[in-house]
Amino acid sequence: MALEQDQRITEVVTREQSRLRSFIRRRVPDPRDAEDILQDVFYALVEANRLLMPIEHVTGWLFTVARNRITDMFRKKQPERFIDQAIADEEGEMLRFEDLLPSPDAGPDAAYSRSVLLDELELALDELPEEQREVFLAHEFEGRSFKQLADETGVNVNTLLARKRYAVLHLRQRLQSIYDEFLK
């Protein structure tokens, strides 16, 4: 009986693996995450067989499980905060936002540069539409989660994510020239 079940599972995996992998890869950008999800799906199939769960339409069931695992993965991944993002300098060393600002203790020139950069950031933030600015500031500087913001404002989490994304894109574009100037 167990040998027969193992053989059926092997047949299903062999038959569906390529299609299922393609389905997942179209939806998940990181190949490692896609492979993990594929393995999770087949593990769920093995578990369902061990628990003697009847699965009438195995292919449909596999794709449903894959879709659910993809959704779970995106729910678990937290968007990266602007302040926590790092960029590589000329030597390949990773620098955070705070590392890019001159130290206020490094003398008058550094203090001036820091104030110019912070003024530019403030101006760029003021250029944002109010909804984008509020989400950006709440998430980046106050450390509030999108779930908290959604609960407080009644705005959908996906809408908040989109607003923040547009804010980050604007800030990157707006502050690129000042960043380039200070790196010279």
Short mmCIF file of C-alpha atoms in Angstrom, two decimals, residues 18-177:
data_model
loop_
_atom_site.label_atom_id
_atom_site.label_comp_id
_atom_site.label_asym_id
_atom_site.label_seq_id
_atom_site.Cartn_x
_atom_site.Cartn_y
_atom_site.Cartn_z
CA SER A 18 7.79 21.53 -14.81
CA ARG A 19 4.40 23.26 -15.16
CA LEU A 20 4.21 24.03 -11.47
CA ARG A 21 7.75 25.45 -11.41
CA SER A 22 6.94 27.71 -14.38
CA PHE A 23 3.73 28.85 -12.71
CA ILE A 24 5.59 29.78 -9.52
CA ARG A 25 8.57 31.40 -11.29
CA ARG A 26 6.25 33.75 -13.21
CA ARG A 27 4.94 35.05 -9.89
CA VAL A 28 8.03 34.95 -7.65
CA PRO A 29 11.09 36.96 -8.74
CA ASP A 30 13.69 35.16 -6.62
CA PRO A 31 14.48 31.67 -8.02
CA ARG A 32 15.41 30.41 -4.54
CA ASP A 33 12.03 31.46 -3.14
CA ALA A 34 10.33 29.84 -6.13
CA GLU A 35 12.18 26.57 -5.53
CA ASP A 36 11.29 26.68 -1.82
CA ILE A 37 7.62 27.12 -2.66
CA LEU A 38 7.76 24.25 -5.15
CA GLN A 39 9.24 21.98 -2.48
CA ASP A 40 6.59 23.14 0.02
CA VAL A 41 3.85 22.25 -2.44
CA PHE A 42 5.19 18.74 -2.97
CA TYR A 43 5.70 18.34 0.76
CA ALA A 44 2.03 19.27 1.25
CA LEU A 45 1.12 16.57 -1.29
CA VAL A 46 3.11 13.96 0.60
CA GLU A 47 1.53 15.04 3.91
CA ALA A 48 -1.96 14.94 2.42
CA ASN A 49 -1.32 11.38 1.23
CA ARG A 50 0.03 10.35 4.64
CA LEU A 51 -3.10 11.73 6.30
CA LEU A 52 -5.20 9.89 3.71
CA MET A 53 -6.82 13.12 2.54
CA PRO A 54 -8.74 12.44 -0.65
CA ILE A 55 -7.60 14.72 -3.47
CA GLU A 56 -9.84 14.39 -6.50
CA HIS A 57 -8.13 16.83 -8.86
CA VAL A 58 -4.46 16.64 -7.97
CA THR A 59 -3.30 19.19 -10.55
CA GLY A 60 -5.81 21.82 -9.46
CA TRP A 61 -5.02 21.11 -5.82
CA LEU A 62 -1.26 21.56 -6.43
CA PHE A 63 -1.78 24.90 -8.18
CA THR A 64 -4.10 26.08 -5.39
CA VAL A 65 -1.51 25.16 -2.77
CA ALA A 66 1.19 26.93 -4.82
CA ARG A 67 -0.94 30.08 -5.12
CA ASN A 68 -1.56 30.05 -1.36
CA ARG A 69 2.16 29.59 -0.60
CA ILE A 70 3.03 32.49 -2.90
CA THR A 71 0.49 34.70 -1.14
CA ASP A 72 1.86 33.65 2.26
CA MET A 73 5.41 34.46 1.17
CA PHE A 74 4.48 37.98 0.07
CA ARG A 75 2.54 38.58 3.27
CA LYS A 76 5.52 37.57 5.39
CA LYS A 77 8.06 39.70 3.53
CA GLN A 78 8.30 43.13 5.09
CA PRO A 79 9.02 46.00 2.73
CA GLU A 80 12.47 47.40 3.24
CA ARG A 81 12.55 50.73 5.00
CA PHE A 82 14.16 53.64 3.14
CA ILE A 83 16.46 54.34 6.09
CA ASP A 84 17.55 50.70 6.25
CA GLN A 85 18.32 50.39 2.55
CA ALA A 86 21.96 50.25 1.67
CA ILE A 87 23.77 51.25 -1.48
CA ALA A 88 27.25 50.31 -2.59
CA ASP A 89 29.96 52.93 -2.86
CA GLU A 90 32.84 52.84 -5.39
CA GLU A 91 34.69 50.17 -3.38
CA GLY A 92 31.58 48.00 -3.07
CA GLU A 93 31.11 48.80 0.63
CA MET A 94 27.47 48.98 1.65
CA LEU A 95 26.34 52.32 3.08
CA ARG A 96 23.11 53.12 4.92
CA PHE A 97 21.23 56.44 4.83
CA GLU A 98 22.79 57.65 8.08
CA ASP A 99 26.26 56.74 6.75
CA LEU A 100 25.73 59.09 3.80
CA LEU A 101 25.22 62.11 6.03
CA PRO A 102 28.28 63.86 7.38
CA SER A 103 28.74 63.54 11.12
CA PRO A 104 27.56 66.62 13.02
CA ASP A 105 30.69 66.29 15.17
CA ALA A 106 33.12 66.46 12.24
CA GLY A 107 33.47 70.23 12.15
CA PRO A 108 31.70 73.20 10.59
CA ASP A 109 31.98 72.01 6.96
CA ALA A 110 30.45 68.66 7.81
CA ALA A 111 27.72 70.30 9.88
CA TYR A 112 26.92 72.61 6.95
CA SER A 113 26.82 69.70 4.48
CA ARG A 114 24.59 67.74 6.80
CA SER A 115 22.18 70.66 7.16
CA VAL A 116 22.08 71.14 3.36
CA LEU A 117 21.30 67.47 2.84
CA LEU A 118 18.61 67.43 5.49
CA ASP A 119 17.10 70.64 4.05
CA GLU A 120 17.00 69.03 0.60
CA LEU A 121 15.37 65.96 2.06
CA GLU A 122 12.78 68.11 3.79
CA LEU A 123 12.05 70.00 0.55
CA ALA A 124 11.74 66.72 -1.35
CA LEU A 125 9.37 65.38 1.30
CA ASP A 126 7.27 68.55 1.05
CA GLU A 127 6.91 67.96 -2.71
CA LEU A 128 5.19 64.64 -2.11
CA PRO A 129 1.40 64.38 -2.14
CA GLU A 130 0.13 64.38 1.45
CA GLU A 131 -0.93 60.70 1.45
CA GLN A 132 2.49 59.56 0.23
CA ARG A 133 4.36 61.80 2.67
CA GLU A 134 2.30 60.62 5.64
CA VAL A 135 2.83 56.93 4.84
CA PHE A 136 6.53 57.44 4.17
CA LEU A 137 7.16 59.36 7.40
CA ALA A 138 5.06 57.02 9.54
CA HIS A 139 6.82 53.92 8.23
CA GLU A 140 10.37 55.23 7.90
CA PHE A 141 10.81 57.66 10.73
CA GLU A 142 8.19 56.51 13.24
CA GLY A 143 8.72 52.79 12.56
CA ARG A 144 5.01 52.03 12.30
CA SER A 145 3.99 48.95 10.33
CA PHE A 146 1.68 49.02 7.34
CA LYS A 147 -0.77 46.89 9.30
CA GLN A 148 -0.87 49.51 12.07
CA LEU A 149 -1.34 52.29 9.53
CA ALA A 150 -4.12 50.38 7.80
CA ASP A 151 -5.90 49.82 11.11
CA GLU A 152 -5.56 53.49 12.06
CA THR A 153 -6.56 55.01 8.73
CA GLY A 154 -8.89 52.40 7.27
CA VAL A 155 -6.82 52.42 4.07
CA ASN A 156 -5.95 49.08 2.47
CA VAL A 157 -2.39 47.82 3.13
CA ASN A 158 -1.72 47.47 -0.62
CA THR A 159 -2.72 51.11 -1.15
CA LEU A 160 -0.34 52.17 1.62
CA LEU A 161 2.45 50.10 0.07
CA ALA A 162 1.86 51.73 -3.31
CA ARG A 163 1.88 55.22 -1.78
CA LYS A 164 5.17 54.54 -0.06
CA ARG A 165 6.66 53.09 -3.23
CA TYR A 166 5.77 56.24 -5.19
CA ALA A 167 7.26 58.37 -2.41
CA VAL A 168 10.53 56.43 -2.46
CA LEU A 169 10.76 56.65 -6.25
CA HIS A 170 10.22 60.42 -6.13
CA LEU A 171 12.76 60.90 -3.34
CA ARG A 172 15.39 58.82 -5.12
CA GLN A 173 14.97 60.83 -8.30
CA ARG A 174 14.77 64.17 -6.51
CA LEU A 175 17.81 63.60 -4.28
CA GLN A 176 20.07 61.89 -6.84
CA SER A 177 21.74 65.13 -7.99
#
